[in-house]
Amino acid sequence: MSNEPKFIVFYSKLLTIFRLFCFNCKTENPDVEMKTSGTMVTVMQSCSKCRNEYVWKSQPLVLGKYPAGSILLIFAVLVAGAAISKILLVFRHLGLCVYSSRTFFRHQKQFVFPTILHHWESYRTKLLENLKHLKDVVWCGDGRFDSMGHSAKYGVYTMMSTTILKIVHFEIVQVSVY
């Protein structure tokens, strides 16, 4: 799903295809209605002759409810380090259908962050299991709590094994004031 190519398709071209004929009885010019949900379009074709309704979705659904393209876009924006406000502005200028920034942040919190956390925890567990079987493991750590000229409320402490040259753990800590 994430590796297959994706395309920008114009409304008029989809309408042309679905108005050609009824997919059930082949009658010409059936009624067509389109609805968008995030980056997905749902086309509903209904025929007055056979009373058949055909529904086509432009994307598979994740968890049976969410358009896969919308979730993939959230992940792509995150790993690219892009600002969603800029991406949505580009999409608006291009006329692409997409969700709001509010939906972006809600889905990011609901799907993407938990998935990344789960992957990191599985990866870290495997690293630690491998390190348990090694002899003479060398560890080093470093903490960063503020930048020059700034006072930080939070800091990051990182633990790395120089034996395998990988970060094994990091902790975000709040600076305590006594």
PDB file of C-alpha atoms in Angstrom:
ATOM      1  CA  MET A   1       0.000   0.000   0.000  1.00  0.00           C
ATOM      2  CA  SER A   2       2.675   2.545   0.957  1.00  0.00           C
ATOM      3  CA  ASN A   3       5.034   1.396  -1.827  1.00  0.00           C
ATOM      4  CA  GLU A   4       2.575   1.531  -4.712  1.00  0.00           C
ATOM      5  CA  PRO A   5       2.465   4.660  -6.924  1.00  0.00           C
ATOM      6  CA  LYS A   6      -0.198   7.305  -6.288  1.00  0.00           C
ATOM      7  CA  PHE A   7      -1.694   9.796  -8.759  1.00  0.00           C
ATOM      8  CA  ILE A   8      -3.451  13.136  -8.879  1.00  0.00           C
ATOM      9  CA  VAL A   9      -6.751  12.568 -10.699  1.00  0.00           C
ATOM     10  CA  PHE A  10      -9.017  15.393 -11.810  1.00  0.00           C
ATOM     11  CA  TYR A  11     -12.712  15.484 -10.859  1.00  0.00           C
ATOM     12  CA  SER A  12     -13.839  15.820 -14.491  1.00  0.00           C
ATOM     13  CA  LYS A  13     -11.885  12.731 -15.548  1.00  0.00           C
ATOM     14  CA  LEU A  14     -13.402  10.580 -12.788  1.00  0.00           C
ATOM     15  CA  LEU A  15     -16.848  11.886 -13.699  1.00  0.00           C
ATOM     16  CA  THR A  16     -16.247  10.966 -17.360  1.00  0.00           C
ATOM     17  CA  ILE A  17     -15.348   7.370 -16.473  1.00  0.00           C
ATOM     18  CA  PHE A  18     -18.250   6.766 -14.088  1.00  0.00           C
ATOM     19  CA  ARG A  19     -20.817   8.419 -16.412  1.00  0.00           C
ATOM     20  CA  LEU A  20     -19.911   6.179 -19.358  1.00  0.00           C
ATOM     21  CA  PHE A  21     -22.241   3.338 -18.377  1.00  0.00           C
ATOM     22  CA  CYS A  22     -23.790   1.557 -15.418  1.00  0.00           C
ATOM     23  CA  PHE A  23     -21.319  -1.026 -14.158  1.00  0.00           C
ATOM     24  CA  ASN A  24     -24.202  -3.468 -13.618  1.00  0.00           C
ATOM     25  CA  CYS A  25     -26.529  -3.247 -16.650  1.00  0.00           C
ATOM     26  CA  LYS A  26     -24.334  -1.166 -19.032  1.00  0.00           C
ATOM     27  CA  THR A  27     -26.981   1.559 -19.464  1.00  0.00           C
ATOM     28  CA  GLU A  28     -25.405   4.837 -20.585  1.00  0.00           C
ATOM     29  CA  ASN A  29     -25.108   7.957 -18.444  1.00  0.00           C
ATOM     30  CA  PRO A  30     -25.956   6.815 -14.893  1.00  0.00           C
ATOM     31  CA  ASP A  31     -26.166   9.310 -12.027  1.00  0.00           C
ATOM     32  CA  VAL A  32     -22.841   9.954 -10.307  1.00  0.00           C
ATOM     33  CA  GLU A  33     -22.141  11.602  -6.964  1.00  0.00           C
ATOM     34  CA  MET A  34     -18.750  12.207  -5.362  1.00  0.00           C
ATOM     35  CA  LYS A  35     -17.830  12.824  -1.718  1.00  0.00           C
ATOM     36  CA  THR A  36     -14.408  13.535  -0.258  1.00  0.00           C
ATOM     37  CA  SER A  37     -12.947  12.417   3.043  1.00  0.00           C
ATOM     38  CA  GLY A  38      -9.458  13.779   3.596  1.00  0.00           C
ATOM     39  CA  THR A  39      -7.418  12.780   0.553  1.00  0.00           C
ATOM     40  CA  MET A  40      -9.917  10.122  -0.567  1.00  0.00           C
ATOM     41  CA  VAL A  41     -12.836  10.440  -2.959  1.00  0.00           C
ATOM     42  CA  THR A  42     -15.834   8.107  -2.867  1.00  0.00           C
ATOM     43  CA  VAL A  43     -17.770   7.816  -6.121  1.00  0.00           C
ATOM     44  CA  MET A  44     -21.363   6.598  -5.968  1.00  0.00           C
ATOM     45  CA  GLN A  45     -22.905   5.517  -9.252  1.00  0.00           C
ATOM     46  CA  SER A  46     -26.649   4.849  -9.359  1.00  0.00           C
ATOM     47  CA  CYS A  47     -28.692   3.601 -12.292  1.00  0.00           C
ATOM     48  CA  SER A  48     -32.373   4.477 -12.781  1.00  0.00           C
ATOM     49  CA  LYS A  49     -32.914   1.450 -15.047  1.00  0.00           C
ATOM     50  CA  CYS A  50     -31.602  -1.418 -12.883  1.00  0.00           C
ATOM     51  CA  ARG A  51     -31.708   0.477  -9.556  1.00  0.00           C
ATOM     52  CA  ASN A  52     -28.163  -0.701  -8.863  1.00  0.00           C
ATOM     53  CA  GLU A  53     -25.736   1.367  -6.815  1.00  0.00           C
ATOM     54  CA  TYR A  54     -22.000   0.987  -7.255  1.00  0.00           C
ATOM     55  CA  VAL A  55     -19.584   2.561  -4.741  1.00  0.00           C
ATOM     56  CA  TRP A  56     -15.891   3.054  -5.509  1.00  0.00           C
ATOM     57  CA  LYS A  57     -13.266   4.433  -3.101  1.00  0.00           C
ATOM     58  CA  SER A  58     -10.003   5.890  -4.385  1.00  0.00           C
ATOM     59  CA  GLN A  59      -8.004   4.487  -1.444  1.00  0.00           C
ATOM     60  CA  PRO A  60      -8.053   1.501   0.871  1.00  0.00           C
ATOM     61  CA  LEU A  61      -9.185   2.170   4.418  1.00  0.00           C
ATOM     62  CA  VAL A  62      -6.976   1.783   7.492  1.00  0.00           C
ATOM     63  CA  LEU A  63      -8.744   0.157  10.448  1.00  0.00           C
ATOM     64  CA  GLY A  64     -11.827   0.040   8.231  1.00  0.00           C
ATOM     65  CA  LYS A  65     -12.431   3.761   8.666  1.00  0.00           C
ATOM     66  CA  TYR A  66      -9.542   6.076   7.732  1.00  0.00           C
ATOM     67  CA  PRO A  67      -8.255   6.742   4.178  1.00  0.00           C
ATOM     68  CA  ALA A  68      -4.775   5.236   3.799  1.00  0.00           C
ATOM     69  CA  GLY A  69      -3.529   8.226   1.782  1.00  0.00           C
ATOM     70  CA  SER A  70      -4.431  10.591   4.592  1.00  0.00           C
ATOM     71  CA  ILE A  71      -2.454   8.530   7.119  1.00  0.00           C
ATOM     72  CA  LEU A  72       0.495   8.164   4.716  1.00  0.00           C
ATOM     73  CA  LEU A  73       0.519  11.938   4.157  1.00  0.00           C
ATOM     74  CA  ILE A  74       0.747  12.511   7.917  1.00  0.00           C
ATOM     75  CA  PHE A  75       3.722  10.154   8.134  1.00  0.00           C
ATOM     76  CA  ALA A  76       5.410  11.706   5.064  1.00  0.00           C
ATOM     77  CA  VAL A  77       5.083  15.243   6.476  1.00  0.00           C
ATOM     78  CA  LEU A  78       6.539  14.070   9.789  1.00  0.00           C
ATOM     79  CA  VAL A  79       9.576  12.248   8.377  1.00  0.00           C
ATOM     80  CA  ALA A  80      10.265  15.068   5.903  1.00  0.00           C
ATOM     81  CA  GLY A  81      10.341  17.559   8.759  1.00  0.00           C
ATOM     82  CA  ALA A  82       7.843  19.706   6.868  1.00  0.00           C
ATOM     83  CA  ALA A  83       5.321  22.111   8.334  1.00  0.00           C
ATOM     84  CA  ILE A  84       1.734  20.962   7.810  1.00  0.00           C
ATOM     85  CA  SER A  85       0.603  24.574   7.373  1.00  0.00           C
ATOM     86  CA  LYS A  86       2.893  24.921   4.326  1.00  0.00           C
ATOM     87  CA  ILE A  87       1.840  21.554   2.890  1.00  0.00           C
ATOM     88  CA  LEU A  88      -1.857  22.424   3.261  1.00  0.00           C
ATOM     89  CA  LEU A  89      -1.226  25.820   1.640  1.00  0.00           C
ATOM     90  CA  VAL A  90       0.436  24.122  -1.351  1.00  0.00           C
ATOM     91  CA  PHE A  91      -2.489  21.688  -1.598  1.00  0.00           C
ATOM     92  CA  ARG A  92      -5.004  24.550  -1.374  1.00  0.00           C
ATOM     93  CA  HIS A  93      -3.241  26.415  -4.212  1.00  0.00           C
ATOM     94  CA  LEU A  94      -3.205  23.213  -6.261  1.00  0.00           C
ATOM     95  CA  GLY A  95      -6.879  22.487  -5.504  1.00  0.00           C
ATOM     96  CA  LEU A  96      -6.178  19.099  -3.909  1.00  0.00           C
ATOM     97  CA  CYS A  97      -8.681  17.741  -1.413  1.00  0.00           C
ATOM     98  CA  VAL A  98      -7.135  17.168   1.991  1.00  0.00           C
ATOM     99  CA  TYR A  99      -8.013  17.292   5.688  1.00  0.00           C
ATOM    100  CA  SER A 100      -7.610  20.248   8.044  1.00  0.00           C
ATOM    101  CA  SER A 101      -4.575  20.874  10.253  1.00  0.00           C
ATOM    102  CA  ARG A 102      -6.724  19.909  13.250  1.00  0.00           C
ATOM    103  CA  THR A 103      -7.395  16.479  11.715  1.00  0.00           C
ATOM    104  CA  PHE A 104      -3.693  16.173  10.862  1.00  0.00           C
ATOM    105  CA  PHE A 105      -2.641  16.645  14.483  1.00  0.00           C
ATOM    106  CA  ARG A 106      -5.425  14.402  15.837  1.00  0.00           C
ATOM    107  CA  HIS A 107      -4.495  11.544  13.489  1.00  0.00           C
ATOM    108  CA  GLN A 108      -0.781  12.095  14.086  1.00  0.00           C
ATOM    109  CA  LYS A 109      -1.364  11.683  17.818  1.00  0.00           C
ATOM    110  CA  GLN A 110      -3.779   8.770  17.364  1.00  0.00           C
ATOM    111  CA  PHE A 111      -1.904   6.693  14.734  1.00  0.00           C
ATOM    112  CA  VAL A 112       1.583   7.846  13.798  1.00  0.00           C
ATOM    113  CA  PHE A 113       3.151   8.584  17.187  1.00  0.00           C
ATOM    114  CA  PRO A 114       1.982   5.321  18.808  1.00  0.00           C
ATOM    115  CA  THR A 115       3.285   3.355  15.810  1.00  0.00           C
ATOM    116  CA  ILE A 116       6.688   5.051  15.964  1.00  0.00           C
ATOM    117  CA  LEU A 117       6.850   4.497  19.737  1.00  0.00           C
ATOM    118  CA  HIS A 118       5.956   0.816  19.326  1.00  0.00           C
ATOM    119  CA  HIS A 119       8.634   0.372  16.644  1.00  0.00           C
ATOM    120  CA  TRP A 120      11.254   2.148  18.792  1.00  0.00           C
ATOM    121  CA  GLU A 121      10.452   0.031  21.854  1.00  0.00           C
ATOM    122  CA  SER A 122      10.656  -3.226  19.837  1.00  0.00           C
ATOM    123  CA  TYR A 123      13.912  -2.104  18.236  1.00  0.00           C
ATOM    124  CA  ARG A 124      15.411  -1.080  21.607  1.00  0.00           C
ATOM    125  CA  THR A 125      14.392  -4.390  23.217  1.00  0.00           C
ATOM    126  CA  LYS A 126      16.194  -6.317  20.459  1.00  0.00           C
ATOM    127  CA  LEU A 127      19.294  -4.131  20.857  1.00  0.00           C
ATOM    128  CA  LEU A 128      19.394  -4.737  24.605  1.00  0.00           C
ATOM    129  CA  GLU A 129      18.938  -8.498  24.135  1.00  0.00           C
ATOM    130  CA  ASN A 130      21.875  -8.528  21.694  1.00  0.00           C
ATOM    131  CA  LEU A 131      24.019  -6.493  24.099  1.00  0.00           C
ATOM    132  CA  LYS A 132      23.356  -8.936  26.952  1.00  0.00           C
ATOM    133  CA  HIS A 133      25.220 -11.631  25.010  1.00  0.00           C
ATOM    134  CA  LEU A 134      28.280  -9.475  24.275  1.00  0.00           C
ATOM    135  CA  LYS A 135      31.318  -9.183  26.510  1.00  0.00           C
ATOM    136  CA  ASP A 136      33.064  -5.918  27.352  1.00  0.00           C
ATOM    137  CA  VAL A 137      30.228  -3.637  26.290  1.00  0.00           C
ATOM    138  CA  VAL A 138      31.183   0.034  26.448  1.00  0.00           C
ATOM    139  CA  TRP A 139      28.541   2.631  27.321  1.00  0.00           C
ATOM    140  CA  CYS A 140      28.573   6.396  27.099  1.00  0.00           C
ATOM    141  CA  GLY A 141      25.959   9.022  27.808  1.00  0.00           C
ATOM    142  CA  ASP A 142      25.408  12.703  27.315  1.00  0.00           C
ATOM    143  CA  GLY A 143      22.799  15.209  28.336  1.00  0.00           C
ATOM    144  CA  ARG A 144      21.756  18.460  26.750  1.00  0.00           C
ATOM    145  CA  PHE A 145      19.636  20.800  28.807  1.00  0.00           C
ATOM    146  CA  ASP A 146      19.865  24.184  27.161  1.00  0.00           C
ATOM    147  CA  SER A 147      21.332  26.167  24.343  1.00  0.00           C
ATOM    148  CA  MET A 148      23.707  29.061  24.857  1.00  0.00           C
ATOM    149  CA  GLY A 149      21.778  32.147  25.930  1.00  0.00           C
ATOM    150  CA  HIS A 150      18.614  30.174  26.697  1.00  0.00           C
ATOM    151  CA  SER A 151      17.240  28.517  29.781  1.00  0.00           C
ATOM    152  CA  ALA A 152      15.640  25.167  29.034  1.00  0.00           C
ATOM    153  CA  LYS A 153      12.799  23.574  30.898  1.00  0.00           C
ATOM    154  CA  TYR A 154      13.458  20.146  29.365  1.00  0.00           C
ATOM    155  CA  GLY A 155      16.563  18.227  28.436  1.00  0.00           C
ATOM    156  CA  VAL A 156      17.488  15.013  26.686  1.00  0.00           C
ATOM    157  CA  TYR A 157      19.862  12.430  28.092  1.00  0.00           C
ATOM    158  CA  THR A 158      21.121   9.842  25.609  1.00  0.00           C
ATOM    159  CA  MET A 159      22.779   6.460  26.254  1.00  0.00           C
ATOM    160  CA  MET A 160      24.846   4.896  23.495  1.00  0.00           C
ATOM    161  CA  SER A 161      26.780   1.676  23.232  1.00  0.00           C
ATOM    162  CA  THR A 162      30.053   2.370  21.466  1.00  0.00           C
ATOM    163  CA  THR A 163      30.478  -1.392  21.084  1.00  0.00           C
ATOM    164  CA  ILE A 164      27.685  -1.537  18.510  1.00  0.00           C
ATOM    165  CA  LEU A 165      27.664   2.212  17.679  1.00  0.00           C
ATOM    166  CA  LYS A 166      23.950   2.636  18.336  1.00  0.00           C
ATOM    167  CA  ILE A 167      21.812   4.767  20.621  1.00  0.00           C
ATOM    168  CA  VAL A 168      20.097   2.352  22.971  1.00  0.00           C
ATOM    169  CA  HIS A 169      18.100   4.710  25.150  1.00  0.00           C
ATOM    170  CA  PHE A 170      17.193   8.346  25.526  1.00  0.00           C
ATOM    171  CA  GLU A 171      15.192  10.113  28.157  1.00  0.00           C
ATOM    172  CA  ILE A 172      13.486  13.480  28.074  1.00  0.00           C
ATOM    173  CA  VAL A 173      13.758  15.020  31.523  1.00  0.00           C
ATOM    174  CA  GLN A 174      12.321  18.160  33.067  1.00  0.00           C
ATOM    175  CA  VAL A 175      14.809  20.445  34.783  1.00  0.00           C
ATOM    176  CA  SER A 176      13.982  20.661  38.486  1.00  0.00           C
ATOM    177  CA  VAL A 177      14.266  23.933  40.346  1.00  0.00           C
ATOM    178  CA  TYR A 178      14.973  23.576  44.075  1.00  0.00           C
TER     179      TYR A 178
END
